Amino acid sequence: LDRVYGAASKGILGILAGVILAPITEEIIFRGVVLRSMLKMRWHPWVAIPLSAFIFSFIHGTTYQTIDILPFGIIVGWLYWRTKSLLPGIVIHIAKKLIAFVPPQFVESNDDDTEVSMKVWIIMFGISIALMAYGINSYRKKTQCLESNLKKANFANANGI
């Protein structure tokens, strides 16, 4: 992280920028602008989603990151397409950043108490799991609502209402 973000990756402001601000910004740009534009231009979702995910992973730089980020971009792109909402992707993206970004902040510190670092990492991991569950639950609720509305509309059409 130091190589990429330098001094900005240290401290609470670095954590907030890396864990909160970056995921929100990236989701707005890559799902809210890039993917939404492709879908509005009537690109097939199975073309638009991987292409926007590739652009998302390519922007991050290294081949190693592309291997990790490309499937992630496809997953959150699919979530955006299915829910028409950036919120599930933002929540899952924040959870992913919590797992990747926060623990090294504590492990790389000068604190020799690895037991404290491990406890903090476990807490962050738990928060990440909870945020991912929230994102998945948001998707589930949205699709259930859409299915319910579709059934009501089909019933009304079938009965001439």
PDB file of C-alpha atoms in Angstrom:
ATOM      1  CA  LEU A   1       0.000   0.000   0.000  1.00  0.00           C
ATOM      2  CA  ASP A   2       2.820   2.382   0.770  1.00  0.00           C
ATOM      3  CA  ARG A   3       4.109   2.015  -2.803  1.00  0.00           C
ATOM      4  CA  VAL A   4       0.720   2.982  -4.262  1.00  0.00           C
ATOM      5  CA  TYR A   5      -0.650   5.463  -1.741  1.00  0.00           C
ATOM      6  CA  GLY A   6       2.440   6.609   0.157  1.00  0.00           C
ATOM      7  CA  ALA A   7       1.858   8.469   3.415  1.00  0.00           C
ATOM      8  CA  ALA A   8      -1.844   8.786   2.587  1.00  0.00           C
ATOM      9  CA  SER A   9      -2.279   5.066   3.336  1.00  0.00           C
ATOM     10  CA  LYS A  10      -1.372   5.627   6.986  1.00  0.00           C
ATOM     11  CA  GLY A  11      -3.628   6.791   9.772  1.00  0.00           C
ATOM     12  CA  ILE A  12      -7.353   7.179  10.100  1.00  0.00           C
ATOM     13  CA  LEU A  13      -7.701   9.553   7.123  1.00  0.00           C
ATOM     14  CA  GLY A  14      -5.887   7.086   4.887  1.00  0.00           C
ATOM     15  CA  ILE A  15      -8.119   4.284   6.080  1.00  0.00           C
ATOM     16  CA  LEU A  16     -11.263   6.371   5.530  1.00  0.00           C
ATOM     17  CA  ALA A  17     -10.115   7.373   2.050  1.00  0.00           C
ATOM     18  CA  GLY A  18      -9.141   3.832   1.087  1.00  0.00           C
ATOM     19  CA  VAL A  19     -12.034   2.001   2.688  1.00  0.00           C
ATOM     20  CA  ILE A  20     -14.946   4.445   2.253  1.00  0.00           C
ATOM     21  CA  LEU A  21     -14.187   7.162  -0.305  1.00  0.00           C
ATOM     22  CA  ALA A  22     -12.437   5.005  -2.932  1.00  0.00           C
ATOM     23  CA  PRO A  23     -15.170   2.317  -3.128  1.00  0.00           C
ATOM     24  CA  ILE A  24     -17.963   4.906  -3.370  1.00  0.00           C
ATOM     25  CA  THR A  25     -16.101   6.841  -6.061  1.00  0.00           C
ATOM     26  CA  GLU A  26     -15.196   3.705  -8.025  1.00  0.00           C
ATOM     27  CA  GLU A  27     -18.754   2.365  -7.929  1.00  0.00           C
ATOM     28  CA  ILE A  28     -20.164   5.699  -9.092  1.00  0.00           C
ATOM     29  CA  ILE A  29     -17.681   5.849 -11.978  1.00  0.00           C
ATOM     30  CA  PHE A  30     -17.531   2.231 -13.137  1.00  0.00           C
ATOM     31  CA  ARG A  31     -21.060   1.028 -12.442  1.00  0.00           C
ATOM     32  CA  GLY A  32     -22.956   4.313 -12.251  1.00  0.00           C
ATOM     33  CA  VAL A  33     -21.403   5.900 -15.346  1.00  0.00           C
ATOM     34  CA  VAL A  34     -19.536   3.322 -17.456  1.00  0.00           C
ATOM     35  CA  LEU A  35     -21.804   0.277 -17.053  1.00  0.00           C
ATOM     36  CA  ARG A  36     -25.030   2.319 -16.965  1.00  0.00           C
ATOM     37  CA  SER A  37     -24.009   4.064 -20.217  1.00  0.00           C
ATOM     38  CA  MET A  38     -23.283   0.750 -21.926  1.00  0.00           C
ATOM     39  CA  LEU A  39     -26.625  -0.669 -20.822  1.00  0.00           C
ATOM     40  CA  LYS A  40     -28.474   2.489 -21.936  1.00  0.00           C
ATOM     41  CA  MET A  41     -26.832   2.122 -25.358  1.00  0.00           C
ATOM     42  CA  ARG A  42     -28.511  -1.296 -25.402  1.00  0.00           C
ATOM     43  CA  TRP A  43     -25.328  -3.316 -25.058  1.00  0.00           C
ATOM     44  CA  HIS A  44     -26.148  -6.847 -23.972  1.00  0.00           C
ATOM     45  CA  PRO A  45     -25.494  -7.177 -20.208  1.00  0.00           C
ATOM     46  CA  TRP A  46     -23.183 -10.159 -20.783  1.00  0.00           C
ATOM     47  CA  VAL A  47     -20.981  -7.904 -22.918  1.00  0.00           C
ATOM     48  CA  ALA A  48     -21.321  -4.667 -20.931  1.00  0.00           C
ATOM     49  CA  ILE A  49     -20.705  -6.199 -17.499  1.00  0.00           C
ATOM     50  CA  PRO A  50     -17.393  -7.973 -18.307  1.00  0.00           C
ATOM     51  CA  LEU A  51     -16.180  -5.049 -20.426  1.00  0.00           C
ATOM     52  CA  SER A  52     -16.855  -2.505 -17.681  1.00  0.00           C
ATOM     53  CA  ALA A  53     -15.225  -4.912 -15.186  1.00  0.00           C
ATOM     54  CA  PHE A  54     -12.172  -5.179 -17.457  1.00  0.00           C
ATOM     55  CA  ILE A  55     -11.908  -1.377 -17.670  1.00  0.00           C
ATOM     56  CA  PHE A  56     -12.285  -1.222 -13.868  1.00  0.00           C
ATOM     57  CA  SER A  57      -9.504  -3.787 -13.356  1.00  0.00           C
ATOM     58  CA  PHE A  58      -7.246  -2.284 -16.045  1.00  0.00           C
ATOM     59  CA  ILE A  59      -7.375   1.143 -14.375  1.00  0.00           C
ATOM     60  CA  HIS A  60      -6.011  -0.411 -11.179  1.00  0.00           C
ATOM     61  CA  GLY A  61      -2.727  -1.145 -12.920  1.00  0.00           C
ATOM     62  CA  THR A  62      -0.986  -4.431 -12.286  1.00  0.00           C
ATOM     63  CA  THR A  63      -1.726  -7.901 -13.659  1.00  0.00           C
ATOM     64  CA  TYR A  64      -1.941  -9.232 -10.105  1.00  0.00           C
ATOM     65  CA  GLN A  65      -4.690  -6.752  -9.276  1.00  0.00           C
ATOM     66  CA  THR A  66      -6.503  -7.547 -12.531  1.00  0.00           C
ATOM     67  CA  ILE A  67      -6.723 -11.233 -11.556  1.00  0.00           C
ATOM     68  CA  ASP A  68      -8.432 -10.230  -8.300  1.00  0.00           C
ATOM     69  CA  ILE A  69     -10.417  -7.207  -9.490  1.00  0.00           C
ATOM     70  CA  LEU A  70     -11.862  -8.530 -12.765  1.00  0.00           C
ATOM     71  CA  PRO A  71     -14.114 -11.181 -11.141  1.00  0.00           C
ATOM     72  CA  PHE A  72     -15.048  -8.689  -8.421  1.00  0.00           C
ATOM     73  CA  GLY A  73     -16.012  -6.132 -11.081  1.00  0.00           C
ATOM     74  CA  ILE A  74     -18.171  -8.729 -12.832  1.00  0.00           C
ATOM     75  CA  ILE A  75     -19.952  -9.590  -9.565  1.00  0.00           C
ATOM     76  CA  VAL A  76     -20.729  -5.993  -8.599  1.00  0.00           C
ATOM     77  CA  GLY A  77     -21.599  -5.186 -12.218  1.00  0.00           C
ATOM     78  CA  TRP A  78     -24.094  -8.047 -12.226  1.00  0.00           C
ATOM     79  CA  LEU A  79     -25.518  -6.799  -8.907  1.00  0.00           C
ATOM     80  CA  TYR A  80     -25.922  -3.311 -10.368  1.00  0.00           C
ATOM     81  CA  TRP A  81     -27.628  -4.699 -13.480  1.00  0.00           C
ATOM     82  CA  ARG A  82     -30.030  -6.835 -11.429  1.00  0.00           C
ATOM     83  CA  THR A  83     -30.865  -4.244  -8.751  1.00  0.00           C
ATOM     84  CA  LYS A  84     -30.437  -0.978 -10.703  1.00  0.00           C
ATOM     85  CA  SER A  85     -28.815   0.319  -7.516  1.00  0.00           C
ATOM     86  CA  LEU A  86     -25.239   1.211  -6.643  1.00  0.00           C
ATOM     87  CA  LEU A  87     -25.827   0.513  -2.935  1.00  0.00           C
ATOM     88  CA  PRO A  88     -25.207  -3.277  -2.881  1.00  0.00           C
ATOM     89  CA  GLY A  89     -21.986  -2.833  -4.886  1.00  0.00           C
ATOM     90  CA  ILE A  90     -20.815  -0.001  -2.652  1.00  0.00           C
ATOM     91  CA  VAL A  91     -21.468  -2.037   0.488  1.00  0.00           C
ATOM     92  CA  ILE A  92     -19.668  -5.114  -0.864  1.00  0.00           C
ATOM     93  CA  HIS A  93     -16.814  -2.958  -2.195  1.00  0.00           C
ATOM     94  CA  ILE A  94     -16.377  -1.347   1.235  1.00  0.00           C
ATOM     95  CA  ALA A  95     -16.384  -4.804   2.827  1.00  0.00           C
ATOM     96  CA  LYS A  96     -13.703  -5.970   0.389  1.00  0.00           C
ATOM     97  CA  LYS A  97     -11.586  -2.917   1.149  1.00  0.00           C
ATOM     98  CA  LEU A  98     -11.979  -3.499   4.886  1.00  0.00           C
ATOM     99  CA  ILE A  99     -10.569  -6.973   4.488  1.00  0.00           C
ATOM    100  CA  ALA A 100      -7.725  -5.862   2.190  1.00  0.00           C
ATOM    101  CA  PHE A 101      -6.828  -2.414   3.491  1.00  0.00           C
ATOM    102  CA  VAL A 102      -7.378  -2.186   7.229  1.00  0.00           C
ATOM    103  CA  PRO A 103      -5.535  -5.259   8.625  1.00  0.00           C
ATOM    104  CA  PRO A 104      -2.164  -4.285   7.064  1.00  0.00           C
ATOM    105  CA  GLN A 105      -2.462  -0.922   8.789  1.00  0.00           C
ATOM    106  CA  PHE A 106      -2.282  -2.728  12.110  1.00  0.00           C
ATOM    107  CA  VAL A 107       0.070  -5.538  11.114  1.00  0.00           C
ATOM    108  CA  GLU A 108       2.639  -3.116   9.648  1.00  0.00           C
ATOM    109  CA  SER A 109       2.586  -0.889  12.718  1.00  0.00           C
ATOM    110  CA  ASN A 110       5.451  -0.810  15.192  1.00  0.00           C
ATOM    111  CA  ASP A 111       3.176  -2.450  17.729  1.00  0.00           C
ATOM    112  CA  ASP A 112       4.727  -5.774  18.733  1.00  0.00           C
ATOM    113  CA  ASP A 113       1.474  -6.984  20.228  1.00  0.00           C
ATOM    114  CA  THR A 114       0.311  -9.232  17.397  1.00  0.00           C
ATOM    115  CA  GLU A 115      -2.522 -10.506  19.560  1.00  0.00           C
ATOM    116  CA  VAL A 116      -4.106  -7.023  19.511  1.00  0.00           C
ATOM    117  CA  SER A 117      -3.538  -6.787  15.751  1.00  0.00           C
ATOM    118  CA  MET A 118      -5.191 -10.165  15.240  1.00  0.00           C
ATOM    119  CA  LYS A 119      -8.186  -9.149  17.376  1.00  0.00           C
ATOM    120  CA  VAL A 120      -8.595  -5.944  15.371  1.00  0.00           C
ATOM    121  CA  TRP A 121      -8.365  -7.928  12.119  1.00  0.00           C
ATOM    122  CA  ILE A 122     -11.012 -10.383  13.343  1.00  0.00           C
ATOM    123  CA  ILE A 123     -13.313  -7.488  14.259  1.00  0.00           C
ATOM    124  CA  MET A 124     -12.777  -5.894  10.832  1.00  0.00           C
ATOM    125  CA  PHE A 125     -13.384  -9.236   9.147  1.00  0.00           C
ATOM    126  CA  GLY A 126     -16.644  -9.609  11.093  1.00  0.00           C
ATOM    127  CA  ILE A 127     -17.733  -6.110  10.060  1.00  0.00           C
ATOM    128  CA  SER A 128     -16.858  -6.973   6.455  1.00  0.00           C
ATOM    129  CA  ILE A 129     -18.965 -10.126   6.542  1.00  0.00           C
ATOM    130  CA  ALA A 130     -21.870  -8.149   8.037  1.00  0.00           C
ATOM    131  CA  LEU A 131     -21.570  -5.510   5.286  1.00  0.00           C
ATOM    132  CA  MET A 132     -21.472  -8.199   2.584  1.00  0.00           C
ATOM    133  CA  ALA A 133     -24.552  -9.831   4.103  1.00  0.00           C
ATOM    134  CA  TYR A 134     -26.284  -6.445   4.068  1.00  0.00           C
ATOM    135  CA  GLY A 135     -25.419  -5.956   0.390  1.00  0.00           C
ATOM    136  CA  ILE A 136     -26.672  -9.409  -0.552  1.00  0.00           C
ATOM    137  CA  ASN A 137     -29.824  -8.930   1.548  1.00  0.00           C
ATOM    138  CA  SER A 138     -30.462  -5.570  -0.166  1.00  0.00           C
ATOM    139  CA  TYR A 139     -30.263  -7.337  -3.518  1.00  0.00           C
ATOM    140  CA  ARG A 140     -32.600 -10.105  -2.338  1.00  0.00           C
ATOM    141  CA  LYS A 141     -35.181  -7.637  -1.006  1.00  0.00           C
ATOM    142  CA  LYS A 142     -35.076  -5.561  -4.182  1.00  0.00           C
ATOM    143  CA  THR A 143     -35.574  -8.605  -6.416  1.00  0.00           C
ATOM    144  CA  GLN A 144     -38.404  -9.905  -4.215  1.00  0.00           C
ATOM    145  CA  CYS A 145     -40.116  -6.517  -4.460  1.00  0.00           C
ATOM    146  CA  LEU A 146     -39.669  -6.481  -8.248  1.00  0.00           C
ATOM    147  CA  GLU A 147     -41.029 -10.032  -8.533  1.00  0.00           C
ATOM    148  CA  SER A 148     -44.017  -9.139  -6.338  1.00  0.00           C
ATOM    149  CA  ASN A 149     -44.806  -6.072  -8.456  1.00  0.00           C
ATOM    150  CA  LEU A 150     -44.477  -8.132 -11.634  1.00  0.00           C
ATOM    151  CA  LYS A 151     -46.893 -10.744 -10.298  1.00  0.00           C
ATOM    152  CA  LYS A 152     -49.384  -8.015  -9.354  1.00  0.00           C
ATOM    153  CA  ALA A 153     -49.089  -6.460 -12.810  1.00  0.00           C
ATOM    154  CA  ASN A 154     -49.533  -9.832 -14.513  1.00  0.00           C
ATOM    155  CA  PHE A 155     -52.573 -10.582 -12.327  1.00  0.00           C
ATOM    156  CA  ALA A 156     -54.085  -7.178 -13.129  1.00  0.00           C
ATOM    157  CA  ASN A 157     -53.482  -7.653 -16.875  1.00  0.00           C
ATOM    158  CA  ALA A 158     -54.889 -11.173 -16.838  1.00  0.00           C
ATOM    159  CA  ASN A 159     -58.028 -10.040 -15.033  1.00  0.00           C
ATOM    160  CA  GLY A 160     -58.526  -6.850 -17.026  1.00  0.00           C
ATOM    161  CA  ILE A 161     -57.961  -4.602 -14.036  1.00  0.00           C
TER     162      ILE A 161
END
